[in-house]
Short mmCIF file of N, CA, C and O in Angstrom, two decimals:
data_model
loop_
_atom_site.label_atom_id
_atom_site.label_comp_id
_atom_site.label_asym_id
_atom_site.label_seq_id
_atom_site.Cartn_x
_atom_site.Cartn_y
_atom_site.Cartn_z
N MET A 1 103.77 106.62 137.00
CA MET A 1 105.05 106.27 136.42
C MET A 1 105.09 106.78 134.98
O MET A 1 104.17 106.55 134.22
N PRO A 2 106.17 107.48 134.60
CA PRO A 2 106.23 108.06 133.25
C PRO A 2 106.56 107.03 132.17
O PRO A 2 107.08 105.96 132.45
N VAL A 3 106.27 107.43 130.95
CA VAL A 3 106.65 106.65 129.77
C VAL A 3 108.07 107.06 129.40
O VAL A 3 108.35 108.24 129.22
N PHE A 4 108.96 106.09 129.32
CA PHE A 4 110.35 106.34 128.93
C PHE A 4 110.51 106.00 127.46
O PHE A 4 110.10 104.94 127.02
N VAL A 5 111.11 106.92 126.72
CA VAL A 5 111.35 106.69 125.30
C VAL A 5 112.80 106.29 125.12
O VAL A 5 113.70 106.89 125.69
N GLU A 6 113.01 105.23 124.36
CA GLU A 6 114.35 104.68 124.18
C GLU A 6 114.55 104.19 122.75
O GLU A 6 113.60 103.86 122.06
N ALA A 7 115.82 104.17 122.36
CA ALA A 7 116.18 103.54 121.09
C ALA A 7 116.14 102.03 121.31
O ALA A 7 116.64 101.54 122.32
N VAL A 8 115.54 101.32 120.40
CA VAL A 8 115.48 99.86 120.50
C VAL A 8 116.55 99.31 119.56
O VAL A 8 116.40 99.37 118.35
N THR A 9 117.63 98.79 120.14
CA THR A 9 118.72 98.27 119.33
C THR A 9 118.93 96.77 119.54
O THR A 9 119.28 96.07 118.61
N GLU A 10 118.72 96.31 120.74
CA GLU A 10 118.85 94.88 121.05
C GLU A 10 117.63 94.45 121.84
O GLU A 10 117.70 94.29 123.06
N PRO A 11 116.52 94.24 121.15
CA PRO A 11 115.27 93.93 121.85
C PRO A 11 115.29 92.54 122.48
O PRO A 11 115.82 91.59 121.91
N SER A 12 114.69 92.46 123.66
CA SER A 12 114.50 91.16 124.29
C SER A 12 113.37 90.43 123.56
O SER A 12 112.69 91.01 122.70
N GLN A 13 113.16 89.19 123.91
CA GLN A 13 112.07 88.43 123.29
C GLN A 13 110.74 89.10 123.60
O GLN A 13 109.87 89.20 122.74
N GLN A 14 110.58 89.60 124.84
CA GLN A 14 109.34 90.29 125.21
C GLN A 14 109.18 91.58 124.42
O GLN A 14 108.08 91.92 123.99
N ASP A 15 110.28 92.30 124.19
CA ASP A 15 110.23 93.52 123.38
C ASP A 15 109.75 93.20 121.97
O ASP A 15 108.94 93.94 121.39
N ARG A 16 110.23 92.11 121.41
CA ARG A 16 109.81 91.72 120.05
C ARG A 16 108.32 91.40 120.01
O ARG A 16 107.61 91.75 119.07
N ILE A 17 107.84 90.74 121.05
CA ILE A 17 106.40 90.43 121.14
C ILE A 17 105.61 91.73 121.23
O ILE A 17 104.60 91.90 120.54
N ASP A 18 106.09 92.65 122.08
CA ASP A 18 105.40 93.94 122.24
C ASP A 18 105.39 94.72 120.93
O ASP A 18 104.36 95.30 120.56
N LEU A 19 106.52 94.77 120.22
CA LEU A 19 106.58 95.48 118.94
C LEU A 19 105.60 94.88 117.94
O LEU A 19 104.92 95.62 117.21
N ALA A 20 105.52 93.56 117.90
CA ALA A 20 104.58 92.91 116.99
C ALA A 20 103.14 93.30 117.33
O ALA A 20 102.33 93.56 116.43
N LYS A 21 102.83 93.38 118.62
CA LYS A 21 101.48 93.77 119.04
C LYS A 21 101.20 95.22 118.70
O LYS A 21 100.08 95.57 118.31
N ILE A 22 102.20 96.09 118.86
CA ILE A 22 102.02 97.51 118.54
C ILE A 22 101.64 97.67 117.07
O ILE A 22 100.64 98.30 116.74
N PHE A 23 102.45 97.09 116.19
CA PHE A 23 102.21 97.29 114.76
C PHE A 23 101.11 96.39 114.20
O PHE A 23 100.62 96.64 113.10
N ALA A 24 100.67 95.39 114.96
CA ALA A 24 99.51 94.60 114.54
C ALA A 24 98.25 95.46 114.56
O ALA A 24 97.31 95.22 113.81
N ASP A 25 98.25 96.47 115.43
CA ASP A 25 97.11 97.39 115.53
C ASP A 25 97.15 98.51 114.50
O ASP A 25 96.24 99.32 114.44
N ALA A 26 98.21 98.58 113.71
CA ALA A 26 98.38 99.68 112.75
C ALA A 26 97.50 99.47 111.52
O ALA A 26 97.36 98.35 111.04
N PRO A 27 96.94 100.56 111.00
CA PRO A 27 96.22 100.43 109.72
C PRO A 27 97.23 100.12 108.62
O PRO A 27 98.41 100.47 108.72
N ALA A 28 96.78 99.47 107.57
CA ALA A 28 97.67 99.04 106.49
C ALA A 28 98.45 100.20 105.88
O ALA A 28 99.63 100.06 105.56
N TRP A 29 97.83 101.38 105.75
CA TRP A 29 98.52 102.52 105.14
C TRP A 29 99.72 102.98 105.96
O TRP A 29 100.65 103.55 105.42
N LEU A 30 99.71 102.72 107.28
CA LEU A 30 100.81 103.16 108.12
C LEU A 30 102.08 102.34 107.88
O LEU A 30 103.18 102.81 108.14
N LEU A 31 101.95 101.15 107.39
CA LEU A 31 103.10 100.28 107.17
C LEU A 31 103.87 100.59 105.88
O LEU A 31 104.99 100.12 105.70
N THR A 32 103.30 101.38 105.00
CA THR A 32 103.94 101.76 103.73
C THR A 32 105.31 102.35 103.99
O THR A 32 105.46 103.15 104.89
N PRO A 33 106.33 101.98 103.29
CA PRO A 33 106.44 101.12 102.12
C PRO A 33 106.78 99.67 102.45
O PRO A 33 107.14 98.90 101.58
N TYR A 34 106.68 99.29 103.71
CA TYR A 34 107.04 97.93 104.13
C TYR A 34 105.90 96.96 103.83
O TYR A 34 104.73 97.32 103.87
N ALA A 35 106.27 95.71 103.56
CA ALA A 35 105.29 94.68 103.22
C ALA A 35 104.36 94.37 104.39
O ALA A 35 103.18 94.11 104.19
N ASP A 36 104.91 94.40 105.59
CA ASP A 36 104.11 94.09 106.77
C ASP A 36 104.82 94.61 108.03
O ASP A 36 105.91 95.20 107.93
N ALA A 37 104.21 94.39 109.17
CA ALA A 37 104.77 94.88 110.43
C ALA A 37 106.14 94.27 110.72
O ALA A 37 107.05 94.97 111.19
N ALA A 38 106.31 93.00 110.44
CA ALA A 38 107.59 92.34 110.71
C ALA A 38 108.71 92.99 109.89
O ALA A 38 109.82 93.21 110.39
N ALA A 39 108.43 93.32 108.64
CA ALA A 39 109.44 93.96 107.78
C ALA A 39 109.79 95.36 108.30
O ALA A 39 110.96 95.75 108.30
N LEU A 40 108.79 96.09 108.78
CA LEU A 40 109.03 97.41 109.34
C LEU A 40 109.93 97.31 110.57
O LEU A 40 110.90 98.05 110.71
N ILE A 41 109.61 96.39 111.47
CA ILE A 41 110.39 96.21 112.70
C ILE A 41 111.83 95.82 112.37
O ILE A 41 112.77 96.40 112.92
N GLU A 42 112.01 94.88 111.48
CA GLU A 42 113.36 94.44 111.13
C GLU A 42 114.16 95.55 110.46
O GLU A 42 115.35 95.71 110.73
N ALA A 43 113.52 96.34 109.61
CA ALA A 43 114.21 97.46 108.97
C ALA A 43 114.62 98.49 110.02
O ALA A 43 115.74 99.02 109.98
N GLY A 44 113.73 98.78 110.96
CA GLY A 44 114.05 99.73 112.02
C GLY A 44 115.20 99.27 112.90
O GLY A 44 116.04 100.06 113.32
N LEU A 45 115.24 97.97 113.17
CA LEU A 45 116.35 97.42 113.96
C LEU A 45 117.65 97.44 113.16
O LEU A 45 118.70 97.78 113.70
N ALA A 46 117.55 97.09 111.89
CA ALA A 46 118.76 97.03 111.05
C ALA A 46 119.41 98.39 110.88
O ALA A 46 120.64 98.49 110.92
N ASN A 47 118.60 99.45 110.70
CA ASN A 47 119.21 100.76 110.50
C ASN A 47 119.21 101.61 111.78
O ASN A 47 119.49 102.80 111.73
N ARG A 48 118.89 100.98 112.90
CA ARG A 48 118.96 101.59 114.24
C ARG A 48 118.09 102.84 114.35
O ARG A 48 118.46 103.80 115.02
N SER A 49 116.93 102.81 113.70
CA SER A 49 116.03 103.96 113.75
C SER A 49 114.78 103.71 114.60
O SER A 49 113.95 104.60 114.75
N LEU A 50 114.65 102.52 115.16
CA LEU A 50 113.46 102.16 115.92
C LEU A 50 113.53 102.74 117.33
O LEU A 50 114.51 102.53 118.05
N ILE A 51 112.51 103.52 117.69
CA ILE A 51 112.40 104.03 119.05
C ILE A 51 111.06 103.57 119.61
O ILE A 51 110.14 103.26 118.85
N ALA A 52 110.96 103.52 120.94
CA ALA A 52 109.73 103.02 121.54
C ALA A 52 109.50 103.67 122.89
O ALA A 52 110.44 104.11 123.56
N GLY A 53 108.23 103.68 123.28
CA GLY A 53 107.84 104.16 124.60
C GLY A 53 107.62 102.97 125.51
O GLY A 53 106.86 102.06 125.16
N ARG A 54 108.28 103.00 126.66
CA ARG A 54 108.20 101.89 127.61
C ARG A 54 107.51 102.35 128.89
O ARG A 54 107.81 103.41 129.42
N PHE A 55 106.60 101.52 129.39
CA PHE A 55 105.91 101.77 130.65
C PHE A 55 105.78 100.44 131.37
O PHE A 55 105.34 99.46 130.77
N ASN A 56 106.21 100.40 132.64
CA ASN A 56 106.17 99.14 133.41
C ASN A 56 106.83 97.97 132.67
O ASN A 56 106.28 96.88 132.59
N ASP A 57 107.99 98.23 132.12
CA ASP A 57 108.80 97.22 131.42
C ASP A 57 108.18 96.66 130.15
O ASP A 57 108.61 95.63 129.64
N ARG A 58 107.15 97.33 129.62
CA ARG A 58 106.53 96.88 128.37
C ARG A 58 106.54 98.01 127.36
O ARG A 58 106.36 99.18 127.70
N LEU A 59 106.78 97.67 126.09
CA LEU A 59 106.72 98.65 125.01
C LEU A 59 105.26 98.85 124.61
O LEU A 59 104.54 97.88 124.36
N LEU A 60 104.83 100.10 124.59
CA LEU A 60 103.43 100.42 124.30
C LEU A 60 103.25 101.16 122.98
O LEU A 60 102.15 101.20 122.44
N GLY A 61 104.31 101.78 122.49
CA GLY A 61 104.25 102.52 121.24
C GLY A 61 105.63 102.54 120.61
O GLY A 61 106.63 102.37 121.31
N ALA A 62 105.68 102.75 119.31
CA ALA A 62 106.98 102.75 118.62
C ALA A 62 106.89 103.61 117.36
O ALA A 62 105.80 103.93 116.89
N ALA A 63 108.05 103.95 116.84
CA ALA A 63 108.15 104.75 115.61
C ALA A 63 109.54 104.58 115.04
O ALA A 63 110.43 104.02 115.70
N LEU A 64 109.73 105.07 113.83
CA LEU A 64 111.05 105.13 113.23
C LEU A 64 111.52 106.58 113.28
O LEU A 64 110.77 107.48 112.91
N LEU A 65 112.73 106.81 113.76
CA LEU A 65 113.32 108.14 113.82
C LEU A 65 114.59 108.11 112.99
O LEU A 65 115.61 107.56 113.41
N GLN A 66 114.51 108.68 111.79
CA GLN A 66 115.64 108.68 110.87
C GLN A 66 116.42 109.98 111.05
O GLN A 66 115.86 111.07 110.91
N ARG A 67 117.68 109.83 111.38
CA ARG A 67 118.54 110.97 111.66
C ARG A 67 119.31 111.35 110.40
O ARG A 67 120.31 110.73 110.07
N GLY A 68 118.87 112.37 109.71
CA GLY A 68 119.51 112.83 108.49
C GLY A 68 120.46 113.98 108.75
O GLY A 68 120.53 114.51 109.86
N SER A 69 121.19 114.37 107.72
CA SER A 69 122.16 115.45 107.88
C SER A 69 121.50 116.83 107.82
O SER A 69 122.01 117.79 108.37
N SER A 70 120.34 116.92 107.15
CA SER A 70 119.68 118.23 107.07
C SER A 70 118.45 118.32 107.97
O SER A 70 118.02 119.41 108.33
N ASN A 71 117.84 117.17 108.30
CA ASN A 71 116.71 117.15 109.24
C ASN A 71 116.47 115.71 109.69
O ASN A 71 117.03 114.78 109.14
N TRP A 72 115.67 115.57 110.73
CA TRP A 72 115.29 114.25 111.23
C TRP A 72 113.83 114.02 110.87
O TRP A 72 113.02 114.96 110.88
N ARG A 73 113.50 112.75 110.56
CA ARG A 73 112.13 112.41 110.17
C ARG A 73 111.57 111.34 111.10
O ARG A 73 112.18 110.29 111.29
N LEU A 74 110.41 111.63 111.66
CA LEU A 74 109.68 110.67 112.49
C LEU A 74 108.59 110.05 111.63
O LEU A 74 107.80 110.77 111.01
N SER A 75 108.57 108.74 111.57
CA SER A 75 107.56 108.06 110.75
C SER A 75 107.07 106.80 111.45
O SER A 75 107.66 106.35 112.43
N HIS A 76 105.98 106.26 110.96
CA HIS A 76 105.42 105.00 111.41
C HIS A 76 105.10 104.99 112.91
O HIS A 76 105.24 103.96 113.57
N LEU A 77 104.69 106.12 113.44
CA LEU A 77 104.33 106.23 114.85
C LEU A 77 103.04 105.46 115.10
O LEU A 77 102.02 105.70 114.46
N CYS A 78 103.10 104.50 116.02
CA CYS A 78 101.94 103.67 116.32
C CYS A 78 101.95 103.32 117.81
O CYS A 78 103.00 103.03 118.38
N VAL A 79 100.78 103.35 118.41
CA VAL A 79 100.60 102.98 119.81
C VAL A 79 99.61 101.83 119.85
O VAL A 79 98.64 101.81 119.07
N ARG A 80 99.87 100.90 120.74
CA ARG A 80 98.94 99.76 120.88
C ARG A 80 97.53 100.25 121.14
O ARG A 80 97.31 101.16 121.94
N LYS A 81 96.58 99.68 120.44
CA LYS A 81 95.19 100.11 120.54
C LYS A 81 94.72 100.14 121.99
O LYS A 81 94.03 101.06 122.42
N LEU A 82 95.13 99.16 122.75
CA LEU A 82 94.73 99.03 124.16
C LEU A 82 95.18 100.20 125.02
O LEU A 82 94.55 100.51 126.02
N THR A 83 96.25 100.88 124.62
CA THR A 83 96.81 101.95 125.46
C THR A 83 96.79 103.32 124.78
O THR A 83 97.47 104.24 125.24
N ARG A 84 95.99 103.49 123.75
CA ARG A 84 95.90 104.78 123.09
C ARG A 84 95.19 105.80 123.96
O ARG A 84 94.45 105.46 124.87
N ARG A 85 95.44 107.06 123.68
CA ARG A 85 94.85 108.20 124.39
C ARG A 85 95.35 108.32 125.82
O ARG A 85 94.66 108.81 126.69
N ARG A 86 96.59 107.86 126.05
CA ARG A 86 97.19 107.96 127.39
C ARG A 86 98.53 108.69 127.35
O ARG A 86 99.28 108.64 128.31
N GLY A 87 98.84 109.32 126.23
CA GLY A 87 100.04 110.14 126.13
C GLY A 87 101.29 109.43 125.65
O GLY A 87 102.35 110.04 125.61
N VAL A 88 101.19 108.17 125.26
CA VAL A 88 102.38 107.43 124.81
C VAL A 88 102.90 108.03 123.49
O VAL A 88 104.09 108.32 123.36
N GLY A 89 102.02 108.23 122.54
CA GLY A 89 102.43 108.82 121.26
C GLY A 89 102.97 110.22 121.43
O GLY A 89 103.97 110.59 120.82
N ALA A 90 102.31 111.00 122.29
CA ALA A 90 102.78 112.37 122.56
C ALA A 90 104.17 112.36 123.18
O ALA A 90 105.01 113.19 122.85
N ARG A 91 104.42 111.41 124.04
CA ARG A 91 105.73 111.31 124.70
C ARG A 91 106.82 110.94 123.68
O ARG A 91 107.92 111.48 123.72
N ILE A 92 106.51 110.02 122.75
CA ILE A 92 107.47 109.64 121.70
C ILE A 92 107.75 110.86 120.81
O ILE A 92 108.90 111.14 120.48
N LEU A 93 106.72 111.58 120.46
CA LEU A 93 106.86 112.78 119.64
C LEU A 93 107.69 113.85 120.36
O LEU A 93 108.62 114.43 119.79
N GLU A 94 107.39 114.07 121.63
CA GLU A 94 108.12 115.06 122.44
C GLU A 94 109.60 114.72 122.56
O GLU A 94 110.47 115.58 122.41
N GLU A 95 109.90 113.46 122.82
CA GLU A 95 111.29 113.05 122.98
C GLU A 95 112.03 113.11 121.63
O GLU A 95 113.20 113.49 121.59
N SER A 96 111.36 112.78 120.54
CA SER A 96 111.97 112.88 119.21
C SER A 96 112.31 114.33 118.90
O SER A 96 113.39 114.63 118.38
N ARG A 97 111.41 115.22 119.24
CA ARG A 97 111.64 116.65 119.03
C ARG A 97 112.84 117.12 119.86
O ARG A 97 113.68 117.88 119.39
N ARG A 98 112.92 116.68 121.11
CA ARG A 98 114.02 117.07 122.00
C ARG A 98 115.36 116.57 121.47
O ARG A 98 116.34 117.32 121.41
N LEU A 99 115.41 115.31 121.05
CA LEU A 99 116.65 114.74 120.52
C LEU A 99 117.10 115.46 119.26
O LEU A 99 118.29 115.74 119.09
N ALA A 100 116.16 115.75 118.38
CA ALA A 100 116.50 116.47 117.13
C ALA A 100 117.03 117.86 117.46
O ALA A 100 118.04 118.30 116.89
N SER A 101 116.38 118.53 118.38
CA SER A 101 116.81 119.87 118.77
C SER A 101 118.22 119.85 119.36
O SER A 101 119.05 120.70 119.03
N GLU A 102 118.49 118.87 120.22
CA GLU A 102 119.83 118.74 120.80
C GLU A 102 120.90 118.52 119.74
O GLU A 102 122.04 118.92 119.90
N ALA A 103 120.51 117.86 118.65
CA ALA A 103 121.44 117.60 117.55
C ALA A 103 121.49 118.77 116.56
O ALA A 103 122.18 118.69 115.55
N GLY A 104 120.71 119.82 116.84
CA GLY A 104 120.70 120.98 115.95
C GLY A 104 119.92 120.74 114.66
O GLY A 104 120.17 121.38 113.64
N GLN A 105 118.96 119.81 114.71
CA GLN A 105 118.19 119.46 113.52
C GLN A 105 116.72 119.78 113.71
O GLN A 105 116.21 119.80 114.84
N ASP A 106 116.02 120.02 112.61
CA ASP A 106 114.57 120.17 112.64
C ASP A 106 113.95 118.79 112.55
O ASP A 106 114.49 117.89 111.89
N LEU A 107 112.82 118.60 113.21
CA LEU A 107 112.08 117.35 113.14
C LEU A 107 110.94 117.52 112.15
O LEU A 107 110.25 118.53 112.16
N ARG A 108 110.77 116.53 111.30
CA ARG A 108 109.69 116.50 110.32
C ARG A 108 108.93 115.21 110.49
O ARG A 108 109.49 114.20 110.90
N LEU A 109 107.65 115.21 110.17
CA LEU A 109 106.82 114.02 110.19
C LEU A 109 106.79 113.45 108.78
O LEU A 109 106.62 114.20 107.81
N ALA A 110 106.99 112.16 108.65
CA ALA A 110 106.95 111.50 107.34
C ALA A 110 105.86 110.43 107.36
O ALA A 110 105.87 109.54 108.21
N ALA A 111 104.91 110.56 106.44
CA ALA A 111 103.77 109.64 106.40
C ALA A 111 103.01 109.85 105.09
O ALA A 111 103.26 110.83 104.38
N PRO A 112 102.06 108.96 104.79
CA PRO A 112 101.22 109.18 103.61
C PRO A 112 100.40 110.47 103.81
O PRO A 112 99.57 110.54 104.72
N THR A 113 100.65 111.47 103.02
CA THR A 113 100.06 112.80 103.24
C THR A 113 98.56 112.87 102.97
O THR A 113 97.91 113.82 103.41
N GLU A 114 98.01 111.89 102.28
CA GLU A 114 96.57 111.93 101.99
C GLU A 114 95.71 111.49 103.17
O GLU A 114 94.50 111.67 103.16
N GLN A 115 96.33 110.94 104.21
CA GLN A 115 95.59 110.47 105.38
C GLN A 115 95.24 111.65 106.29
O GLN A 115 96.11 112.39 106.73
N LEU A 116 93.95 111.81 106.60
CA LEU A 116 93.50 112.92 107.43
C LEU A 116 94.10 112.85 108.84
O LEU A 116 94.41 113.89 109.42
N GLU A 117 94.25 111.65 109.38
CA GLU A 117 94.87 111.49 110.72
C GLU A 117 96.27 112.08 110.74
O GLU A 117 96.68 112.71 111.72
N VAL A 118 97.01 111.83 109.70
CA VAL A 118 98.39 112.31 109.59
C VAL A 118 98.41 113.83 109.48
O VAL A 118 99.21 114.50 110.14
N GLN A 119 97.53 114.37 108.65
CA GLN A 119 97.45 115.82 108.50
C GLN A 119 97.12 116.49 109.83
O GLN A 119 97.69 117.52 110.19
N ALA A 120 96.19 115.88 110.59
CA ALA A 120 95.80 116.44 111.88
C ALA A 120 96.96 116.37 112.88
O ALA A 120 97.20 117.33 113.61
N LEU A 121 97.67 115.26 112.90
CA LEU A 121 98.81 115.13 113.81
C LEU A 121 99.89 116.17 113.48
O LEU A 121 100.42 116.82 114.38
N ALA A 122 100.20 116.33 112.22
CA ALA A 122 101.21 117.30 111.80
C ALA A 122 100.79 118.72 112.22
O ALA A 122 101.62 119.49 112.71
N ALA A 123 99.52 119.03 112.06
CA ALA A 123 99.03 120.36 112.43
C ALA A 123 99.09 120.56 113.95
O ALA A 123 99.56 121.60 114.42
N ARG A 124 98.64 119.56 114.72
CA ARG A 124 98.66 119.67 116.19
C ARG A 124 100.08 119.79 116.72
O ARG A 124 100.33 120.50 117.68
N ALA A 125 101.00 119.06 116.11
CA ALA A 125 102.39 119.04 116.57
C ALA A 125 103.22 120.18 115.97
O ALA A 125 104.38 120.34 116.34
N HIS A 126 102.63 120.91 115.02
CA HIS A 126 103.35 122.00 114.34
C HIS A 126 104.61 121.46 113.67
O HIS A 126 105.69 122.05 113.78
N LEU A 127 104.45 120.35 112.96
CA LEU A 127 105.56 119.73 112.24
C LEU A 127 105.30 119.74 110.74
O LEU A 127 104.17 119.48 110.31
N PRO A 128 106.33 120.00 109.95
CA PRO A 128 106.17 119.86 108.50
C PRO A 128 105.93 118.39 108.16
O PRO A 128 106.42 117.50 108.85
N LEU A 129 105.15 118.15 107.13
CA LEU A 129 104.78 116.80 106.72
C LEU A 129 105.42 116.46 105.39
O LEU A 129 105.21 117.15 104.40
N ASP A 130 106.21 115.39 105.38
CA ASP A 130 106.85 114.88 104.17
C ASP A 130 106.14 113.61 103.74
O ASP A 130 105.81 112.77 104.57
N PRO A 131 105.94 113.43 102.43
CA PRO A 131 105.32 112.19 101.97
C PRO A 131 106.28 111.02 102.06
O PRO A 131 107.49 111.18 101.96
N ILE A 132 105.72 109.86 102.25
CA ILE A 132 106.53 108.62 102.23
C ILE A 132 106.37 108.03 100.85
O ILE A 132 105.32 107.97 100.31
#
């Protein structure tokens, strides 16, 4: 069964629990500039930028996809530790790239640029890296 990527605009109670679990596994640097995971989730819901990967009716990974007029920025990509290395993050990245392309926009990765993990992801995905 494939991972479906969707915009999260009206999360169910289970979706909120899943989102909290996803970002509970995030390193502290990934939450920047938000105070904590709850603030990141609420900001993503408020500005309608929260997207997530769903498998078997559960959210396994999430990110913020900011749709700008000159380019789109994917940030705060995180997958639950329990389900990492199974293609959830890659699927979110792939769908973000597809949506940006359909809108005629370039996709950029936005994250703390000093993190080696971020630099490696940007290089593997062939995405420009913007600092947060």
